[in-house]
CSV table of C-alpha atoms in Angstrom, one decimal:
chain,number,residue,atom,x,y,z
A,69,UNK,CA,18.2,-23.7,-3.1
A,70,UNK,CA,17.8,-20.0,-3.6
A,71,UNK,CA,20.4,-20.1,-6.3
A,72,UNK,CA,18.0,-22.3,-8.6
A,73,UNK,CA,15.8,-19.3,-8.3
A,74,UNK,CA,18.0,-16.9,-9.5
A,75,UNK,CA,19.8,-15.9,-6.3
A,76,UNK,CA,18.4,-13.3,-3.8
A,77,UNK,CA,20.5,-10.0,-3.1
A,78,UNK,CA,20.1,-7.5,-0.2
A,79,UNK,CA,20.3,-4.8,-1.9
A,80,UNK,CA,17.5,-5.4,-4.8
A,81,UNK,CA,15.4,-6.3,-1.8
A,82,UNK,CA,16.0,-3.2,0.0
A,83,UNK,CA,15.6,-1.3,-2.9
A,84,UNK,CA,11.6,-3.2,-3.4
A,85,UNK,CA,10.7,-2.4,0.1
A,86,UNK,CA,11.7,1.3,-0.8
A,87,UNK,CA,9.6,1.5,-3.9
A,88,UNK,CA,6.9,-0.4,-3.2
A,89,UNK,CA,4.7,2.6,-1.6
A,90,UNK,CA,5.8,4.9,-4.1
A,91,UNK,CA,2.5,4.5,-6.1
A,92,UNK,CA,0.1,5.9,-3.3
A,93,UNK,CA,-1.6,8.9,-3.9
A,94,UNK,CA,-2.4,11.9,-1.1
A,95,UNK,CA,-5.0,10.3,1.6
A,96,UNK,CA,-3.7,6.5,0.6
A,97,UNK,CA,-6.4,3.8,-0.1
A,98,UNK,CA,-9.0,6.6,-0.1
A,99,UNK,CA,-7.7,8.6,-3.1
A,100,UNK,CA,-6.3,5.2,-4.7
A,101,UNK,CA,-10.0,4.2,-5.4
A,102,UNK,CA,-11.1,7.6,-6.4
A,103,UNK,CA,-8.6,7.8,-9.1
A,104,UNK,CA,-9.3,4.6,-10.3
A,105,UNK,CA,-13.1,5.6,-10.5
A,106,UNK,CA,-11.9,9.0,-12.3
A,107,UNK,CA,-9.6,7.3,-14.4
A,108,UNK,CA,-12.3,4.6,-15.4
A,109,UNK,CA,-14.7,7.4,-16.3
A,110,UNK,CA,-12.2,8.9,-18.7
A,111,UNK,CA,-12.2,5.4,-20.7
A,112,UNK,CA,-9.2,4.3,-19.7
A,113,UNK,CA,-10.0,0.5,-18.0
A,114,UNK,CA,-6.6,-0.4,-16.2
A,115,UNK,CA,-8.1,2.7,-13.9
A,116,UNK,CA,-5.2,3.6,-11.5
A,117,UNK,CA,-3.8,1.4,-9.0
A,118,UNK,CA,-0.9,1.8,-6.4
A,119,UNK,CA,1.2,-0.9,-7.3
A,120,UNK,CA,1.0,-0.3,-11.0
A,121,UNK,CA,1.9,3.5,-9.9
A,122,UNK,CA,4.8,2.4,-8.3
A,123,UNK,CA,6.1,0.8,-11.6
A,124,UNK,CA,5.2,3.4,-13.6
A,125,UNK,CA,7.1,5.9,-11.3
A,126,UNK,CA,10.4,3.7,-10.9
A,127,UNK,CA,10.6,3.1,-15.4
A,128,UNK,CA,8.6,6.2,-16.8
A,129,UNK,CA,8.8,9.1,-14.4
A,130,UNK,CA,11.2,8.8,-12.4
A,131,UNK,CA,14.9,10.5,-13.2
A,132,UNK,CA,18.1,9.3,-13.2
A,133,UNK,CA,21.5,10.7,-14.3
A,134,UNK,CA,21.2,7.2,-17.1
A,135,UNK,CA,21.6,8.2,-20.7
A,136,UNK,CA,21.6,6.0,-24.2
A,137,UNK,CA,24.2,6.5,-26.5
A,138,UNK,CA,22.6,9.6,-28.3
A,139,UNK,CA,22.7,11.2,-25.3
A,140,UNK,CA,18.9,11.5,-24.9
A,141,UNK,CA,18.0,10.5,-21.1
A,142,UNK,CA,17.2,7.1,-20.1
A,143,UNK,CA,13.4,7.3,-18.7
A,144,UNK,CA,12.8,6.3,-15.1
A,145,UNK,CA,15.6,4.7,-12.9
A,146,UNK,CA,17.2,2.5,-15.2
A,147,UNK,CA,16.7,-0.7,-12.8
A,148,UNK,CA,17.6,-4.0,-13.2
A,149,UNK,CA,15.4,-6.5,-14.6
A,150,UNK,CA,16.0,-8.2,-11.2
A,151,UNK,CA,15.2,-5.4,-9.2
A,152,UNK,CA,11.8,-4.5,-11.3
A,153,UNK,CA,10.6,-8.1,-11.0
A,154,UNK,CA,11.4,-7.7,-7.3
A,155,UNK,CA,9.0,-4.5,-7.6
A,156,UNK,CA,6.3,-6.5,-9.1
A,157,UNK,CA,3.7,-7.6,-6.0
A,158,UNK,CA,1.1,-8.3,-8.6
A,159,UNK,CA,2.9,-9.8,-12.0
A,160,UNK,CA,0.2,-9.0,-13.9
A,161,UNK,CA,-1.4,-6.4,-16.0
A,162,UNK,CA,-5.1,-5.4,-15.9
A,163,UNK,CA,-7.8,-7.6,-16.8
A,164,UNK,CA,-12.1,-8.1,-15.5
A,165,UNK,CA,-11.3,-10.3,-12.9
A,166,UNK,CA,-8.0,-8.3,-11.4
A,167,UNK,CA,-8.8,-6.9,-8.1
A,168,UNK,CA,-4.9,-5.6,-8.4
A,169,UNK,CA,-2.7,-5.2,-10.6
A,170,UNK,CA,1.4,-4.4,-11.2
A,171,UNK,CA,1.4,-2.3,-14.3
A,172,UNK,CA,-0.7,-0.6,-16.7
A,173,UNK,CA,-0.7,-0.8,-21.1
A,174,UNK,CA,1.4,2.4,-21.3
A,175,UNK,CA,4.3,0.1,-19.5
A,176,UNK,CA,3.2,-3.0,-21.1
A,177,UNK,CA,6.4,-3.3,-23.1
A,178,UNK,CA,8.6,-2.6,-19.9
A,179,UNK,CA,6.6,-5.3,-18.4
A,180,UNK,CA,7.3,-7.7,-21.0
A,181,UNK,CA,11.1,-7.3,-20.7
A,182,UNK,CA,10.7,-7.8,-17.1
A,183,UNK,CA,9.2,-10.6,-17.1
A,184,UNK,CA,10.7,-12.5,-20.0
A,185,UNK,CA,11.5,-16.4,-19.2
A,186,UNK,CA,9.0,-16.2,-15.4
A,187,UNK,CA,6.3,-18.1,-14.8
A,188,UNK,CA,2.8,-16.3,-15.6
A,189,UNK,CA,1.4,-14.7,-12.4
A,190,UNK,CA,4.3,-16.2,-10.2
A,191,UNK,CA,5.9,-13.8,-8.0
A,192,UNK,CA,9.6,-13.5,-7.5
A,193,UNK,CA,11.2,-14.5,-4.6
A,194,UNK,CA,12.2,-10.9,-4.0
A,195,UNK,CA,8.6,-9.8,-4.4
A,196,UNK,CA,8.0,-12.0,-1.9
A,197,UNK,CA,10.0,-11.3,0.6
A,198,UNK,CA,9.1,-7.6,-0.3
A,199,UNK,CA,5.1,-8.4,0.5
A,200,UNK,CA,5.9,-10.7,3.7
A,201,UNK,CA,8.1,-7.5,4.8
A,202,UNK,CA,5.6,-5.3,4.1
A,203,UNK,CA,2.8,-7.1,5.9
A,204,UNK,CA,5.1,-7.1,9.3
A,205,UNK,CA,5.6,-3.4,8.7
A,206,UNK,CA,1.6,-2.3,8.5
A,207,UNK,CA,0.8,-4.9,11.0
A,208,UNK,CA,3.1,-4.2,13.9
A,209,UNK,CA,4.4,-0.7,13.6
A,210,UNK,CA,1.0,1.0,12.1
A,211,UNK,CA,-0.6,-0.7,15.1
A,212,UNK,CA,1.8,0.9,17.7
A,213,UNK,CA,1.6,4.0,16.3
A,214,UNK,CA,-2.0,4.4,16.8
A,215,UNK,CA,-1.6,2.7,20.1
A,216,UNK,CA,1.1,5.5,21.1
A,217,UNK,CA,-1.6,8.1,20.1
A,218,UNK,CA,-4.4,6.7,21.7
A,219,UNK,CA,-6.4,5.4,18.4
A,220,UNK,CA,-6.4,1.9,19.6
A,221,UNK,CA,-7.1,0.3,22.4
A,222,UNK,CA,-5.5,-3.1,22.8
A,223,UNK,CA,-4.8,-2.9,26.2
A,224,UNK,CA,-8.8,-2.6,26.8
A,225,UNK,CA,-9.1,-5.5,24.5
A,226,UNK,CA,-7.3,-7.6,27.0
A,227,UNK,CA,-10.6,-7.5,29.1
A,228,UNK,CA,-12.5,-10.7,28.4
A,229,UNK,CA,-16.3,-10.4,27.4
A,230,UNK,CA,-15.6,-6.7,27.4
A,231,UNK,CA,-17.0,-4.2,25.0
A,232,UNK,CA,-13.8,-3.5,23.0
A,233,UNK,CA,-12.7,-7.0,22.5
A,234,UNK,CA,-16.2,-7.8,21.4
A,235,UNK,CA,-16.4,-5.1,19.1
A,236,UNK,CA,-12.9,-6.1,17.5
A,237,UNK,CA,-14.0,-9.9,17.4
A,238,UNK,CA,-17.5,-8.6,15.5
A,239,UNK,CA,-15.9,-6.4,13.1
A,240,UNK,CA,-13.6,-8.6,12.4
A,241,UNK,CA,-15.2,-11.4,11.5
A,242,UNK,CA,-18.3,-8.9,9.9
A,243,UNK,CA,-15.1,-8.0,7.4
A,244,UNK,CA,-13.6,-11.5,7.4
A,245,UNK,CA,-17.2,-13.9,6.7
A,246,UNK,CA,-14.3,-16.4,5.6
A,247,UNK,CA,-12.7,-16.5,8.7
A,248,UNK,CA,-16.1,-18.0,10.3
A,249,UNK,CA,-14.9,-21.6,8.8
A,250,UNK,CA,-11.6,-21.1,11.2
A,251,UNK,CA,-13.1,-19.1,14.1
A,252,UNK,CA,-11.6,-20.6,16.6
A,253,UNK,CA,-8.1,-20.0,15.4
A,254,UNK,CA,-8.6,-16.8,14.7
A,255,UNK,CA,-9.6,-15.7,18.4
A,256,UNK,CA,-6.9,-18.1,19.6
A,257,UNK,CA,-4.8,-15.6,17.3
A,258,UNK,CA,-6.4,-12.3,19.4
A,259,UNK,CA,-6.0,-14.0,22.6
A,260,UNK,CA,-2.1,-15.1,21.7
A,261,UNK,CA,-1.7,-11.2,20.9
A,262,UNK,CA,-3.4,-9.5,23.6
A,263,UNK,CA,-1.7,-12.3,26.2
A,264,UNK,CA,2.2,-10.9,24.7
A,265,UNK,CA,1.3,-7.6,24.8
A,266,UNK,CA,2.9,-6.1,27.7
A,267,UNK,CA,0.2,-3.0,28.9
A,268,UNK,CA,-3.0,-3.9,31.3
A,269,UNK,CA,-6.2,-2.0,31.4
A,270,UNK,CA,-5.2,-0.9,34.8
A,271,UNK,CA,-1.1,0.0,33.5
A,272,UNK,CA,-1.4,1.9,30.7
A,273,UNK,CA,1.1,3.1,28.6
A,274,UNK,CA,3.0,6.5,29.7
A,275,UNK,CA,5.6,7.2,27.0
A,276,UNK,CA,8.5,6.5,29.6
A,277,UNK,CA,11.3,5.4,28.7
A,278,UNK,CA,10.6,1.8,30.5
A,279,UNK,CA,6.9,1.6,29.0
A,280,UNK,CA,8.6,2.3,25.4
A,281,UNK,CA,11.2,-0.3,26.0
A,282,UNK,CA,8.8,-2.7,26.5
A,283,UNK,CA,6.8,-2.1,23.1
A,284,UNK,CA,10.2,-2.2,21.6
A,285,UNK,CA,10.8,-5.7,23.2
A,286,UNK,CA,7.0,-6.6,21.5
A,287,UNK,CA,8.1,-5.5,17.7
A,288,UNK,CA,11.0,-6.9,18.4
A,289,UNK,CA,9.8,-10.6,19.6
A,290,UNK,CA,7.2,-10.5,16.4
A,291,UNK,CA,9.2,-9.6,14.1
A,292,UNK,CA,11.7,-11.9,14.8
A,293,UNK,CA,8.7,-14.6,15.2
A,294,UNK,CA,7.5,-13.5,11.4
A,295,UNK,CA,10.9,-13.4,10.4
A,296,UNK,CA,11.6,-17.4,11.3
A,297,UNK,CA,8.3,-17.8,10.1
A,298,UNK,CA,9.2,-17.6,6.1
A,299,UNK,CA,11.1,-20.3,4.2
A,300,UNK,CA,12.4,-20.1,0.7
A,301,UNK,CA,10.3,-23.6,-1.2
A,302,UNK,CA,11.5,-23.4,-4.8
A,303,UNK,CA,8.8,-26.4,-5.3
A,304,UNK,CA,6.0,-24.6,-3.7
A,305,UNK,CA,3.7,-22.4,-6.6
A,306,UNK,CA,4.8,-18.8,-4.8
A,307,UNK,CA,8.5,-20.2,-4.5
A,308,UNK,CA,7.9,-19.0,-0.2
A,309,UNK,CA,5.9,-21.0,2.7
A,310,UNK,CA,5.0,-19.1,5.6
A,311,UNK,CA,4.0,-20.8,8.3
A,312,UNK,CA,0.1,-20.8,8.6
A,313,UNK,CA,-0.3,-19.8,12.2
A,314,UNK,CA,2.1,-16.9,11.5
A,315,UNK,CA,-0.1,-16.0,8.6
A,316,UNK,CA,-3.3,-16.0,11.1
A,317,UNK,CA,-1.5,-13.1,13.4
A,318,UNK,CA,-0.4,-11.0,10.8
A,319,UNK,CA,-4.1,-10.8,9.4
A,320,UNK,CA,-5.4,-10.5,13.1
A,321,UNK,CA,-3.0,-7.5,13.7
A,322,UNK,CA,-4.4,-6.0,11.0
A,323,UNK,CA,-7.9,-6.0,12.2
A,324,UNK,CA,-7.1,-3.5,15.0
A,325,UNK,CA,-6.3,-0.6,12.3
A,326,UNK,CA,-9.3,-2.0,10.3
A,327,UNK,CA,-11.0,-1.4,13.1
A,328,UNK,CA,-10.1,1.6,15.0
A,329,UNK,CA,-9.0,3.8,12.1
A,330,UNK,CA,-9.9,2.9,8.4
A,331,UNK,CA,-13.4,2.2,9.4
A,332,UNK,CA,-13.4,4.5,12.2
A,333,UNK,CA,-16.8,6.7,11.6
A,334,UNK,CA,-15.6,10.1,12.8
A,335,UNK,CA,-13.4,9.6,9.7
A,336,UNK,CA,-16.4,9.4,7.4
A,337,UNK,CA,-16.6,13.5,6.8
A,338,UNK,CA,-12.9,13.9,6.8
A,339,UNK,CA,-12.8,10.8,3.9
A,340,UNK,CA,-15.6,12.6,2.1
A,341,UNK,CA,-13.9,15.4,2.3
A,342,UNK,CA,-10.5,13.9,0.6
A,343,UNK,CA,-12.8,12.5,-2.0
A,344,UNK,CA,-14.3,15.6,-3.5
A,345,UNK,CA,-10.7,17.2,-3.2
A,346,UNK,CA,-9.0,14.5,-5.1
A,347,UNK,CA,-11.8,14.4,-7.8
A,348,UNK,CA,-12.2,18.5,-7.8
A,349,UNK,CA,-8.3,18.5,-8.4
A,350,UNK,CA,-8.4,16.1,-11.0
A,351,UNK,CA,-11.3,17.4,-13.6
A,352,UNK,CA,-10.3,20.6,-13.2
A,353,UNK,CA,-6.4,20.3,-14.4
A,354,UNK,CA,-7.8,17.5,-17.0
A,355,UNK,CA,-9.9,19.7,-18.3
A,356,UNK,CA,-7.1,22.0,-18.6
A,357,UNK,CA,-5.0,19.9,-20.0
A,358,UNK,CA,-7.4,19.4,-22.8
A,359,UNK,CA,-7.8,22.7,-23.4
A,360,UNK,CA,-4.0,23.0,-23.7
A,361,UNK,CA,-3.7,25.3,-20.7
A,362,UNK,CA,-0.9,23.3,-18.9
A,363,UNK,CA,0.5,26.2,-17.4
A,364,UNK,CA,-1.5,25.1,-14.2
A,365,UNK,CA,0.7,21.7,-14.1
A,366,UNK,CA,4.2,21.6,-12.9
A,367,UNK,CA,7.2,22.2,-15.2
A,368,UNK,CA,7.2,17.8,-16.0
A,369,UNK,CA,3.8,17.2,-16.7
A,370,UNK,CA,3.7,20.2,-18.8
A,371,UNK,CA,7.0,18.3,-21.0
A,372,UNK,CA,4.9,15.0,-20.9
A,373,UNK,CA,1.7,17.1,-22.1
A,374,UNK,CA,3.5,18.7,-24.4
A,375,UNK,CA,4.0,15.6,-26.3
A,376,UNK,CA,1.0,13.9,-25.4
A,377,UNK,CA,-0.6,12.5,-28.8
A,378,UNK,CA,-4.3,10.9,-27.1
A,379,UNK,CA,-6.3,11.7,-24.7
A,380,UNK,CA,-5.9,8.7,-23.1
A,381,UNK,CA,-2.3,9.8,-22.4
A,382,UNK,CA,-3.4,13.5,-21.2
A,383,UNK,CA,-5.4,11.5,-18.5
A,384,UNK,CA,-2.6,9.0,-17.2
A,385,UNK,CA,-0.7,12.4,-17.1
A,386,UNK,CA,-3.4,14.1,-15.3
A,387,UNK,CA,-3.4,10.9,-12.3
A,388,UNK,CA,0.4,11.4,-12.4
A,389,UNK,CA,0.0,14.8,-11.4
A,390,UNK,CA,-2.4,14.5,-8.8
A,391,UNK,CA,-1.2,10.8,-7.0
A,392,UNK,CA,2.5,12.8,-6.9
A,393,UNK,CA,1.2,15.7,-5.2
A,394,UNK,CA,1.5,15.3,-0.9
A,395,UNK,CA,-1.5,15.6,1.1
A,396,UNK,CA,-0.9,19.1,2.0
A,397,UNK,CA,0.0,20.1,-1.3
A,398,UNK,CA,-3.2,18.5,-3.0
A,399,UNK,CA,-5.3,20.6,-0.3
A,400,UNK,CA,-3.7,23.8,-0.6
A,401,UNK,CA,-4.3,23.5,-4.8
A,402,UNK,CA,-8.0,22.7,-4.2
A,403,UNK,CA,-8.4,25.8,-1.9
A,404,UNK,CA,-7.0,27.8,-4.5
A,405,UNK,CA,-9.1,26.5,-7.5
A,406,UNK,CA,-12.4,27.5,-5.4
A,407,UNK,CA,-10.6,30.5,-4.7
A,408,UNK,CA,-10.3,30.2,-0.9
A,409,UNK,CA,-7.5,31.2,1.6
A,410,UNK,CA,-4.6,29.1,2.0
């Protein structure tokens, strides 16, 4: 079965899970839409999105130790095809109705090689096992994370009628208006979660050695629940089925970090604040880059400038710059462009 679909190998799965974050930018999600709005502005209408990043990283910017025959190095990673389509979460490029999107036009002919002979829009099954593994990661370890640092409470959630399950069960289904069609299910979901989870209002969790055993044993039982949940159909249109009730808890565990830390409001000045770092950053090397002052890039984004013929190419450069930076390092630039300690 999985042969007729081109065969599956651990190590080009691995190897998507590893690069599939590699296109976020400093501050995540935040920054990912304010480069895509800075982007945008510059004229450039595939904006910037993580995914397409990632892509871009892995057969443009990336280095290798892969040379052609001249001698002259190979750009990026030199992947397989197989392992590039295994990259590819959204196997398309840009258009008005993408909401995402896998690569950009200035990969467009990478992109074609890629996916030479695939089915239009059809992920691989590599990709999908990629997404599926990616939506156990954020779900369940994100979640205990936050738990662990007392950002969410799911053990107060356990309290029926309460005020923190009813606030989860309002914002969710405030975010989800969807969901509304399939309430029922979707609170049977909560109430499945909340009844496994192994910490009471009135036992909370203590970082022990026992109470960190038994969120281990959780993960573990979920995982292994998600895990059985996903079947190979090579008849099915995405070539995987999960099972639908498996879906439901996924998209229910995700809520709590919706919730309690994306939309949490004493995050709103600290997001503001990322904003007008990210796009301070950004205009101020692009319009050095413009003026051919590149000196205030690092050492390979002033090569790529260098040889930059557009402007359209001095601004993918420009996101390039700033998405690679890390958080701390995008900060500590900004301070120094508005000539404040660091």
């Amino acid at each position: 079965m999985v042969k007729s679909l081109g065969g599956l190998d651990p190590d080009t799965a691995e190897a998507a899970g590893l690069a599939h974050d590699l296109g976020h930018p400093p501050f995540g999600h935040i920054a990912e839409e304010e480069l895509d709005s800075l982007v945008r502005e510059q004229g450039l209408d595939d904006g910037y999105e993580g995914n397409a990043q990632s892509f871009r990283i892995v057969v443009r910017l990336a280095s290798s130790d892969a040379r052609y025959e001249s001698d002259l190095p190979v750009e990026g990673l030199n992947l397989t095809r197989r392992t590039l389509d295994g990259i590819l979460k959204y196997p398309w490029a840009w258009s008005e109705n993408s909401k995402k999107w896998g690569s950009y036009r200035s990969e467009q002919e990478v992109f074609e090689w890629v996916r030479l002979g695939r089915s239009p829009a059809i992920r691989s099954a590599t990709a999908e096992i990629m997404d599926w593994a990616d939506d156990i990661t954020f779900a369940i370890h994100d979640l205990l994370d936050f738990f662990r640092a007392g950002r969410i409470p799911i053990d107060r959630c356990k309290v029926e009628d309460g005020a923190e399950r009813t606030r989860l069960l309002n914002g969710m289904f405030k975010r989800k208006p969807d969901w509304a069609r399939d309430q029922k299910a979707y609170q049977d979901a909560v109430d499945s979660l909340l009844s496994w989870f192994p910490f009471e209002p009135d036992r909370r969790f203590t970082d022990s050695g026992e109470d960190r055993a038994k969120l281990y044993d959780f993960s573990s039982a979920l995982i292994r629940y998600f895990v059985d949940s996903f079947h190979i159909r090579p008849t099915s249109a995405s070539l995987v089925d999960i099972e639908p009730q498996a879906r439901q808890v996924v998209e229910v565990l995700k809520q709590f970090i919706w919730e309690y830390v994306i939309e949490n409001p004493e995050l709103a000045v600290l997001q503001n604040g990322q904003r007008e770092a990210v796009r301070t950053v950004f205009s101020r090397l692009l319009e050095s880059s413009k003026e051919g002052r590149y000196y205030l890039f690092p050492p390979s984004s002033q090569d790529a400038l260098a040889s930059s013929t557009s402007d359209a190419q001095r601004v993918r450069i420009t996101a390039d710059c700033v998405s690679g930076m890390t958080e701390r390092e995008l900060m500590r630039f900004y301070r120094c462009l508005l000539g404040l300690p660091v």
